[in-house]
Coordinates of C-alpha atoms and ligand atoms in Angstrom, one line a residue:
M1 CA 0.0 0.0 0.0
D2 CA 1.5 3.4 -1.0
I3 CA 0.9 5.6 2.0
R4 CA 3.1 8.5 0.9
D5 CA 0.1 10.9 0.5
Q6 CA -2.0 9.5 3.3
H7 CA -1.9 11.1 6.6
F8 CA -3.4 8.7 9.0
N9 CA -4.3 9.7 12.5
L10 CA -3.3 7.5 15.5
G11 CA -6.5 5.5 15.5
E12 CA -6.2 4.7 11.8
W13 CA -2.5 3.7 12.2
N14 CA -3.6 1.4 15.1
N15 CA -6.1 -0.4 12.8
I16 CA -3.6 -0.7 10.0
I17 CA -1.0 -2.2 12.2
E18 CA -3.4 -4.5 13.9
S19 CA -4.8 -5.9 10.7
S20 CA -1.3 -6.2 9.2
L21 CA -0.1 -8.2 12.3
S22 CA -3.1 -10.5 12.1
D23 CA -2.9 -11.2 8.3
P24 CA 0.2 -12.9 7.1
D25 CA -0.7 -11.9 3.5
S26 CA -1.1 -8.2 4.3
E27 CA 0.6 -5.7 2.0
P28 CA 3.8 -3.8 2.7
L29 CA 3.3 -0.2 3.9
V30 CA 5.4 2.0 1.5
N31 CA 6.2 5.5 2.5
I32 CA 8.7 6.6 -0.2
V33 CA 8.9 10.3 -1.0
G34 CA 10.5 11.2 -4.3
D35 CA 12.6 9.1 -6.7
E36 CA 12.9 5.6 -5.3
D37 CA 15.6 4.8 -7.9
A38 CA 17.9 7.6 -6.6
L39 CA 20.7 6.6 -4.3
Y40 CA 19.9 6.7 -0.6
D41 CA 22.6 7.9 1.8
A42 CA 21.8 4.8 3.9
I43 CA 19.3 2.0 4.2
Y44 CA 18.6 1.1 7.8
V45 CA 17.8 -2.5 7.7
G46 CA 15.6 -2.6 10.8
G47 CA 13.4 0.2 12.2
G48 CA 14.0 -0.4 15.9
A49 CA 15.2 2.2 18.2
G50 CA 18.6 2.4 16.5
G51 CA 17.2 2.6 13.0
R52 CA 14.5 5.1 13.9
F53 CA 16.8 7.5 15.8
G54 CA 19.6 7.1 13.3
S55 CA 17.5 7.8 10.3
A56 CA 15.8 10.7 12.0
Y57 CA 19.2 12.2 12.7
M58 CA 20.4 11.6 9.2
K59 CA 17.3 13.2 7.8
A60 CA 17.7 16.2 10.1
M61 CA 21.2 16.6 8.8
G62 CA 20.0 16.8 5.3
G63 CA 20.6 13.1 4.3
R64 CA 18.3 10.7 2.7
P65 CA 17.8 7.5 4.8
L66 CA 15.3 4.7 4.2
I67 CA 14.1 2.3 6.9
I68 CA 13.0 -1.2 6.0
D69 CA 11.3 -3.4 8.7
A70 CA 9.5 -6.7 8.6
W71 CA 7.1 -5.6 11.3
P72 CA 4.3 -3.2 10.3
F73 CA 5.5 -0.6 12.9
L74 CA 8.6 1.2 13.9
G75 CA 10.3 1.0 17.3
G76 CA 11.3 -2.6 17.1
S77 CA 11.0 -5.1 20.0
C78 CA 11.0 -2.3 22.6
P79 CA 7.3 -1.3 22.4
H80 CA 6.2 -4.8 21.2
Q81 CA 7.8 -7.3 23.5
A82 CA 10.7 -6.0 25.5
C83 CA 11.3 -2.7 27.4
V84 CA 7.7 -1.4 27.4
P85 CA 6.1 -4.6 28.8
H86 CA 9.0 -5.0 31.2
H87 CA 8.4 -1.5 32.6
L88 CA 4.6 -2.1 32.8
F89 CA 5.2 -5.4 34.7
S90 CA 7.9 -3.8 37.0
E91 CA 5.5 -1.0 37.9
A92 CA 2.9 -3.6 38.7
A93 CA 5.4 -5.4 40.8
E94 CA 6.1 -2.3 42.8
E95 CA 2.4 -1.6 43.4
L96 CA 1.7 -5.2 44.3
D97 CA 4.6 -5.3 46.7
R98 CA 3.4 -2.2 48.5
M99 CA -0.1 -3.6 48.7
R100 CA 1.1 -6.8 50.1
W101 CA 3.3 -5.2 52.8
F102 CA 0.5 -2.8 53.8
S103 CA -2.4 -5.3 53.4
D104 CA -5.2 -4.1 55.7
E105 CA -3.0 -1.4 57.2
L106 CA -3.6 2.4 57.0
F107 CA -5.9 3.0 54.0
F108 CA -4.8 -0.1 52.1
P109 CA -7.4 -2.8 51.6
K110 CA -6.8 -6.4 52.5
F111 CA -4.7 -7.8 49.7
D112 CA -6.7 -9.9 47.4
Q113 CA -4.5 -12.4 45.9
S114 CA -7.1 -13.5 43.3
R115 CA -6.9 -10.1 41.6
A116 CA -3.1 -10.2 41.0
S117 CA -2.8 -12.0 37.7
I118 CA 0.1 -12.3 35.3
L119 CA -2.3 -13.1 32.5
E120 CA -4.3 -10.0 33.1
M121 CA -1.3 -7.8 33.0
V122 CA -0.2 -9.5 29.7
K123 CA -3.7 -8.8 28.3
L124 CA -3.5 -5.2 29.5
F125 CA -0.2 -4.8 27.7
L126 CA -1.5 -6.4 24.5
A127 CA -4.6 -4.1 24.5
G128 CA -2.4 -1.0 24.8
R129 CA 0.7 -1.7 22.9
G130 CA -0.8 -0.7 19.6
S131 CA -0.8 3.0 20.6
A132 CA 3.0 3.1 20.9
H133 CA 3.3 1.4 17.5
A134 CA 0.9 3.9 15.9
F135 CA 2.7 6.8 17.5
M136 CA 6.1 5.6 16.1
N137 CA 4.8 5.3 12.6
W138 CA 2.9 8.6 12.7
Q139 CA 5.8 10.6 14.2
T140 CA 8.4 9.1 11.9
K141 CA 6.4 10.0 8.8
E142 CA 4.6 13.2 9.8
Q143 CA 7.1 14.9 12.1
L144 CA 10.5 13.4 11.2
D145 CA 9.9 13.0 7.5
V146 CA 11.7 9.7 7.3
E147 CA 10.9 7.3 4.4
Y148 CA 10.2 3.8 5.3
I149 CA 8.8 0.5 4.1
L150 CA 7.2 -1.6 6.8
N151 CA 5.6 -5.0 6.9
A152 CA 8.2 -6.2 4.3
R153 CA 11.3 -8.3 4.9
A154 CA 14.5 -6.8 3.6
T155 CA 16.7 -9.0 1.4
I156 CA 20.3 -7.8 1.3
I157 CA 21.7 -8.4 -2.1
D158 CA 25.1 -6.8 -1.6
K159 CA 26.5 -3.9 0.4
T160 CA 24.7 -1.3 -1.6
T161 CA 21.5 -3.1 -2.7
V162 CA 18.5 -4.2 -0.7
Q163 CA 15.2 -5.6 -2.0
A164 CA 11.9 -5.2 -0.2
A165 CA 8.2 -5.1 -1.2
G166 CA 9.1 -6.3 -4.7
R167 CA 11.4 -3.3 -5.3
T168 CA 15.2 -2.8 -5.4
F169 CA 16.8 0.0 -3.5
K170 CA 20.4 1.3 -3.8
A171 CA 22.3 3.1 -1.0
K172 CA 25.8 4.4 -0.4
N173 CA 25.7 2.7 3.0
L174 CA 23.9 -0.1 4.9
V175 CA 23.1 0.1 8.6
L176 CA 22.3 -3.2 10.1
G177 CA 19.8 -3.1 13.0
M178 CA 18.0 -6.3 12.8
G179 CA 17.8 -6.8 16.6
A180 CA 18.2 -9.9 18.6
R181 CA 16.1 -12.8 20.0
P182 CA 16.2 -14.7 23.3
I183 CA 18.7 -17.5 23.6
N184 CA 17.4 -21.0 24.3
P185 CA 20.1 -22.9 26.1
E186 CA 20.8 -26.5 25.3
I187 CA 18.4 -28.0 27.9
P188 CA 16.0 -30.8 26.9
G189 CA 12.3 -29.9 27.3
L190 CA 12.3 -26.2 26.3
D191 CA 9.8 -27.0 23.6
L192 CA 7.1 -28.0 26.2
R193 CA 3.9 -26.1 26.7
G194 CA 4.3 -23.7 29.6
V195 CA 7.9 -22.8 28.7
H196 CA 8.2 -19.1 27.9
D197 CA 10.7 -16.3 27.4
F198 CA 9.9 -12.5 27.4
V199 CA 8.7 -12.7 23.8
S200 CA 6.4 -15.7 24.1
L201 CA 5.1 -14.5 27.4
V202 CA 3.3 -11.6 25.7
E203 CA 2.6 -13.4 22.5
T204 CA 1.2 -16.8 23.6
L205 CA 0.6 -17.0 27.4
D206 CA -2.9 -18.4 27.8
Y207 CA -3.2 -19.5 31.4
E208 CA -2.5 -18.2 34.8
P209 CA 0.9 -19.6 36.1
T210 CA 1.0 -20.5 39.8
K211 CA 4.6 -21.7 40.2
C212 CA 7.5 -20.5 38.2
V213 CA 11.1 -21.7 37.6
I214 CA 13.3 -19.2 35.9
I215 CA 16.3 -20.5 34.0
G216 CA 19.1 -17.9 34.0
G217 CA 20.2 -15.1 36.3
S218 CA 20.1 -12.1 33.9
K219 CA 18.4 -8.7 34.5
V220 CA 15.4 -10.2 32.7
A221 CA 15.3 -13.1 35.2
M222 CA 15.4 -10.7 38.2
E223 CA 12.9 -8.2 36.7
Y224 CA 10.3 -10.7 35.4
G225 CA 10.9 -13.0 38.4
S226 CA 10.1 -10.2 40.8
F227 CA 6.9 -9.4 39.0
F228 CA 5.8 -13.1 38.9
Q229 CA 6.5 -13.4 42.6
A230 CA 4.6 -10.2 43.4
T231 CA 1.5 -11.5 41.7
G232 CA 1.7 -14.6 44.0
C233 CA 3.3 -17.0 41.5
D234 CA 6.0 -18.6 43.7
T235 CA 9.2 -18.1 41.8
T236 CA 12.5 -19.9 41.9
I237 CA 15.5 -18.5 40.0
V238 CA 18.1 -21.1 38.9
S239 CA 21.3 -19.3 38.1
R240 CA 24.8 -20.5 37.5
S241 CA 26.3 -17.2 38.7
P242 CA 25.3 -15.3 41.8
L243 CA 22.7 -12.7 40.8
M244 CA 24.1 -9.4 39.7
R245 CA 27.5 -11.1 39.3
T246 CA 26.8 -12.2 35.8
K247 CA 29.3 -11.1 33.1
S248 CA 26.8 -8.8 31.5
L249 CA 26.7 -6.4 34.5
H250 CA 29.5 -4.2 35.6
H251 CA 30.1 -1.9 38.6
V252 CA 27.6 -3.7 40.9
D253 CA 28.4 -2.7 44.5
E254 CA 28.3 -5.6 46.9
D255 CA 26.3 -3.8 49.6
L256 CA 23.7 -2.8 47.0
R257 CA 23.7 -6.3 45.6
Q258 CA 23.0 -7.8 49.0
Y259 CA 20.2 -5.4 49.7
V260 CA 18.6 -6.1 46.3
V261 CA 19.0 -9.9 46.3
G262 CA 18.2 -10.1 50.1
G263 CA 15.1 -8.1 49.3
M264 CA 14.0 -10.6 46.7
R265 CA 14.4 -13.5 49.2
K266 CA 12.6 -11.5 51.8
R267 CA 9.7 -11.4 49.4
G268 CA 9.6 -15.2 49.2
M269 CA 11.6 -15.8 46.0
E270 CA 13.9 -18.8 46.0
I271 CA 17.2 -18.0 44.5
L272 CA 19.5 -21.0 43.7
E273 CA 22.9 -19.7 42.8
G274 CA 25.7 -22.0 41.4
A275 CA 22.8 -24.2 40.2
H276 CA 22.6 -25.9 36.8
P277 CA 19.3 -26.8 35.1
I278 CA 19.5 -30.3 33.7
S279 CA 16.1 -30.8 32.0
V280 CA 12.6 -29.5 31.8
N281 CA 10.1 -32.4 32.2
D282 CA 6.5 -32.9 31.2
D283 CA 3.5 -34.4 32.8
G284 CA 2.9 -36.9 30.0
S285 CA 0.7 -34.5 28.0
G286 CA 3.4 -32.2 26.7
R287 CA 3.0 -29.6 29.5
V288 CA 5.8 -28.7 31.8
Q289 CA 5.6 -30.2 35.3
T290 CA 9.1 -30.2 36.8
V291 CA 12.6 -28.9 36.2
T292 CA 15.6 -31.0 37.2
V293 CA 18.3 -28.9 38.7
R294 CA 21.8 -29.8 40.0
L295 CA 22.4 -27.6 43.0
A296 CA 25.7 -26.0 44.0
T297 CA 26.2 -28.9 46.4
G298 CA 26.0 -31.4 43.5
E299 CA 22.7 -32.8 44.7
E300 CA 20.0 -33.2 42.0
V301 CA 16.5 -31.9 42.8
E302 CA 13.2 -31.8 41.0
L303 CA 11.4 -28.5 41.2
D304 CA 7.6 -28.6 40.7
T305 CA 6.3 -26.0 38.3
D306 CA 3.6 -25.1 35.8
F307 CA 5.6 -22.2 34.2
V308 CA 9.2 -22.1 33.1
F309 CA 10.7 -18.8 32.1
V310 CA 14.0 -18.8 30.2
A311 CA 16.1 -15.7 30.7
C312 CA 19.6 -16.5 29.4
G313 CA 20.3 -13.4 27.3
E314 CA 19.9 -12.7 23.6
L315 CA 21.5 -13.5 20.3
P316 CA 21.6 -11.0 17.4
N317 CA 19.9 -11.8 14.0
T318 CA 23.0 -12.0 11.9
T319 CA 22.2 -14.6 9.2
Q320 CA 22.2 -12.1 6.3
A321 CA 25.1 -10.2 7.6
R322 CA 27.2 -13.3 7.8
E323 CA 26.0 -15.1 4.7
V324 CA 25.6 -12.2 2.2
L325 CA 28.0 -9.6 3.5
D326 CA 30.7 -11.7 5.2
I327 CA 30.6 -9.5 8.3
D328 CA 33.0 -10.4 11.1
L329 CA 31.3 -11.6 14.4
S330 CA 32.7 -11.7 17.9
E331 CA 32.9 -14.9 20.0
T332 CA 29.6 -13.9 21.5
G333 CA 28.0 -13.9 18.0
R334 CA 27.7 -10.2 17.8
V335 CA 28.8 -8.0 14.9
I336 CA 32.2 -6.4 15.5
V337 CA 32.2 -2.7 15.0
N338 CA 34.6 0.1 15.7
K339 CA 33.6 3.2 17.7
R340 CA 32.0 4.7 14.5
M341 CA 29.8 1.6 14.3
Q342 CA 31.7 0.5 11.1
T343 CA 31.9 -3.3 10.4
N344 CA 34.8 -4.9 8.6
V345 CA 32.9 -4.3 5.3
P346 CA 33.4 -0.7 4.1
G347 CA 30.1 1.2 4.0
V348 CA 28.3 -1.3 6.3
Y349 CA 27.5 -0.3 9.8
A350 CA 25.9 -2.3 12.6
I351 CA 23.9 -0.9 15.6
G352 CA 21.7 -1.7 18.6
D353 CA 21.3 -5.3 19.7
M354 CA 23.5 -6.5 16.8
I355 CA 26.7 -5.3 18.5
D356 CA 28.4 -6.0 21.8
G357 CA 27.8 -3.9 24.9
P358 CA 24.7 -3.5 27.1
M359 CA 21.3 -4.4 25.6
E360 CA 20.1 -1.0 26.6
M361 CA 18.2 1.8 24.9
F362 CA 20.9 4.4 25.0
K363 CA 23.2 2.2 23.1
A364 CA 20.6 1.3 20.5
R365 CA 19.6 4.8 19.8
K366 CA 23.1 6.4 20.0
S367 CA 24.7 3.7 17.9
G368 CA 22.1 4.5 15.2
V369 CA 22.9 8.2 15.5
T370 CA 26.6 7.5 15.5
A371 CA 26.3 5.6 12.2
A372 CA 24.2 8.5 10.7
R373 CA 26.6 11.2 11.7
N374 CA 29.7 9.4 10.4
I375 CA 27.9 8.6 7.1
M376 CA 27.1 12.3 6.9
G377 CA 30.7 13.2 7.1
E378 CA 31.3 13.7 10.9
D379 CA 34.1 11.9 12.6
L380 CA 32.3 10.8 15.7
E381 CA 33.1 8.1 18.1
F382 CA 30.7 6.5 20.6
D383 CA 32.3 4.7 23.5
Y384 CA 29.7 2.8 25.4
S385 CA 32.1 1.0 27.8
E386 CA 31.0 3.3 30.7
F387 CA 27.4 4.0 31.3
P388 CA 24.8 4.3 34.1
D389 CA 22.8 1.1 34.6
F390 CA 19.6 0.0 36.2
L391 CA 17.3 -2.9 36.8
H392 CA 14.0 -3.4 38.6
T393 CA 13.1 -5.9 41.2
T394 CA 10.1 -4.5 43.2
Y395 CA 12.5 -1.6 43.5
E396 CA 14.2 0.5 41.0
V397 CA 17.9 -0.2 41.3
T398 CA 20.3 2.4 39.7
W399 CA 24.1 2.7 39.7
V400 CA 26.9 4.5 37.9
G401 CA 30.7 4.7 38.2
L402 CA 32.8 2.6 40.6
T403 CA 31.7 0.4 43.4
E404 CA 33.2 0.8 46.8
A405 CA 35.6 -2.1 46.2
E406 CA 36.6 -0.9 42.8
A407 CA 37.4 2.5 44.2
R408 CA 39.4 1.1 47.0
D409 CA 41.5 -0.9 44.5
E410 CA 41.9 2.1 42.3
Y411 CA 42.7 4.8 44.8
G412 CA 43.9 2.9 47.8
S413 CA 41.5 1.9 50.6
E414 CA 42.4 4.8 52.9
N415 CA 41.5 7.3 50.2
V416 CA 38.0 6.2 49.7
I417 CA 35.1 8.0 51.5
I418 CA 31.7 6.6 51.7
I419 CA 28.5 8.6 52.2
Q420 CA 25.5 6.4 52.5
M421 CA 22.0 5.8 53.9
P422 CA 21.6 4.0 56.3
P423 CA 24.7 5.7 57.7
Y424 CA 28.2 4.3 57.6
V425 CA 28.5 3.2 61.2
E426 CA 29.7 -0.1 62.5
G427 CA 27.2 -1.8 64.8
L428 CA 24.4 0.7 64.3
D429 CA 21.0 -1.0 64.3
T430 CA 20.2 0.0 60.7
P431 CA 17.3 -2.3 59.9
N432 CA 15.2 -0.3 62.3
L433 CA 16.5 3.1 61.3
P434 CA 13.9 4.8 59.0
L435 CA 16.7 5.8 56.6
P436 CA 16.8 6.5 53.8
C437 CA 13.6 8.4 54.2
A438 CA 13.2 9.5 50.6
E439 CA 10.6 10.2 48.0
G440 CA 9.1 6.8 47.0
T441 CA 9.9 5.1 50.3
M442 CA 8.3 7.4 52.9
L443 CA 5.6 4.9 53.8
Y444 CA 8.2 2.2 54.3
A445 CA 10.4 4.5 56.3
F446 CA 7.7 5.2 58.8
S447 CA 6.3 1.8 59.0
K448 CA 8.7 -0.9 57.8
P449 CA 12.1 0.8 57.8
E450 CA 14.1 -2.2 56.6
L451 CA 12.3 -1.8 53.3
S452 CA 13.1 1.8 52.7
G453 CA 16.0 1.3 50.3
Y454 CA 19.7 1.9 50.3
Q455 CA 22.0 4.5 48.8
K456 CA 25.7 5.0 48.6
L457 CA 28.0 7.6 47.2
V458 CA 31.7 6.7 46.7
I459 CA 34.2 9.6 46.8
N460 CA 37.9 9.8 46.1
G461 CA 39.0 11.6 49.4
E462 CA 42.1 13.0 47.8
T463 CA 40.6 14.7 44.7
R464 CA 37.2 15.1 46.4
K465 CA 35.6 13.7 43.2
V466 CA 32.5 11.6 43.2
V467 CA 33.5 8.3 41.5
G468 CA 30.4 6.2 42.1
A469 CA 26.8 6.3 43.1
H470 CA 24.4 3.4 43.9
H471 CA 20.7 3.5 44.7
V472 CA 17.9 1.2 45.7
G473 CA 14.5 2.9 45.9
Y474 CA 12.3 4.8 43.5
G475 CA 12.6 7.7 41.2
A476 CA 16.4 8.2 41.0
K477 CA 16.9 7.0 37.4
D478 CA 16.7 10.5 36.0
A479 CA 19.2 11.9 38.4
F480 CA 21.6 9.1 37.5
Q481 CA 21.5 10.1 33.8
Y482 CA 22.9 13.5 34.8
L483 CA 25.2 12.2 37.5
D484 CA 26.7 9.9 34.8
Y485 CA 27.5 12.9 32.6
L486 CA 28.8 15.0 35.5
I487 CA 31.1 12.4 37.0
H488 CA 32.5 11.3 33.6
R489 CA 33.4 14.9 32.5
P490 CA 37.1 15.5 32.3
D491 CA 36.8 17.7 35.4
G492 CA 34.5 15.3 37.1
L493 CA 32.2 16.3 40.0
T494 CA 33.5 17.1 43.4
I495 CA 31.7 16.7 46.7
D496 CA 31.9 20.4 47.1
E497 CA 30.0 21.0 43.8
L498 CA 27.5 18.3 44.5
G499 CA 26.9 19.7 48.0
W500 CA 26.2 23.1 46.6
M501 CA 23.5 22.0 44.2
N502 CA 19.8 22.7 45.0
E503 CA 18.0 19.7 46.3
L504 CA 14.3 19.2 45.7
F505 CA 13.7 17.9 49.2
L506 CA 12.7 15.1 49.9
N507 CA 14.7 13.9 46.9
P508 CA 14.8 10.2 46.0
E509 CA 18.6 10.3 46.5
H510 CA 20.1 12.2 49.3
F511 CA 23.4 12.8 47.7
V512 CA 23.2 16.6 47.5
Q513 CA 22.4 17.3 51.1
L514 CA 24.6 14.5 52.5
S515 CA 27.5 15.9 50.5
R516 CA 26.9 19.3 52.0
L517 CA 27.1 17.9 55.5
R518 CA 30.6 16.7 54.8
A519 CA 32.0 19.2 52.3
G520 CA 33.3 21.6 54.9
N521 CA 35.9 19.1 56.1
A522 CA 39.3 19.7 54.7
K523 CA 39.9 16.0 55.2
L524 CA 36.8 14.2 54.2
R525 CA 35.1 11.6 56.5
H526 CA 32.6 8.8 56.0
L527 CA 29.0 9.6 56.8
Ligands
COM601 C1 10.9 3.2 21.9 C2 11.2 2.9 20.5 S1 9.7 2.2 22.6 S2 12.1 4.1 19.8 O1 13.4 4.2 20.3 O2 11.4 5.4 20.0 O3 12.1 3.9 18.4

């Protein structure tokens, strides 16, 4: 369908996307403006976050990009199966957690377990996800003026030629952003009914799980597991590595980790670390019934379950890159790129979940933009080796920079100053101290202080620079975006500068006011 001259509103887009998704024979959606035989500056193969932001930037710079995507919407897996549902479920987990702890207290009703349903949350997401899809298509066409072909698989012919929707397009550059899919480890039984990953959870779940075994110890395992548990679905995580000590996470402070993982256990989750899943077993009818696990002790146990959730990371979709373009891949199966997002094949770039580094939105979008700006003649490098990070349990957990242990290694133990809540005092009865008492955890601070979060600032006492920040609570993610920028500037951020900022009391993180309490000391001290 040629949609160039059609200006659909969001409702119309929603209908088009829904009917395209439900009809395998639906037509491609072709938004080509001008001469389609002319050379494009770049074809973005994949219109996920990297493709959408990259092509928007290129267009804004005066270039001519084209996006091609197999889905009938832009935005990729984020609004469809990944970040958006994860955030919806994590917010539900936070609310459910509060309702459980305060059941029949204050103004909270008695918690009604029967109303906490995974299936219902999945349905809520499915009923609403179309609006994000519609918005991405509308904005990209009407506001960003980017050409695209959706609902059409791209066939890469060579490094300047791509076919889609029965047409052939030529470009000076290709940008590969075909995303990734969940990894299925080599464990027998993963094809049974009742085995899901984050994709199939939203696409095919059709019953209410009551007992869950999660295979893997990734962020996804912790986030979805916390949600399942909060709904009342008893959840066990089977992880080879200790949680938050997996290779994919860096700069995880040990005190923060213990608060987070301890908090998951406090909420009833079973966490088996150093454990290996052996097989997923059925009940004779093809439905999952147990998981056989070898524990850290070597003992083999059978875990009863009606729901297995696989959370072992993701693998990029590199078939065409490998087979047609001979692109070099790393040992982890990801496309190798330099800091300009260039692959080994001149004129071919790779972005987003195709490349190494965190599977996070900032990397997806900025890698797409980096490719665009280099194609448009800038010499721009994007180094994503340092970044702020986060995950959800029933809390929002956020961190940036060095851990306390890393800072002690780097600067010498005696030169590291810690400012934290609860305070840095040996022997203080901190579980009963209502600190931190911060936005998002006020009710906990006044009534269940051990649940009111944890926060730590790590400072180089010699240079007075903040080198790390760690937070468990709610609402601090925004602050960490800016803290990341400030502490990684060449001049860094000193305790004196931080302590002179204007706090918006009672701020989710207390770093400004706590820094001010110590900044007057010529020789800094813990707090
Ligand atoms: C976000 C998708 S859900 S995108 O980054 O705006 O394209």
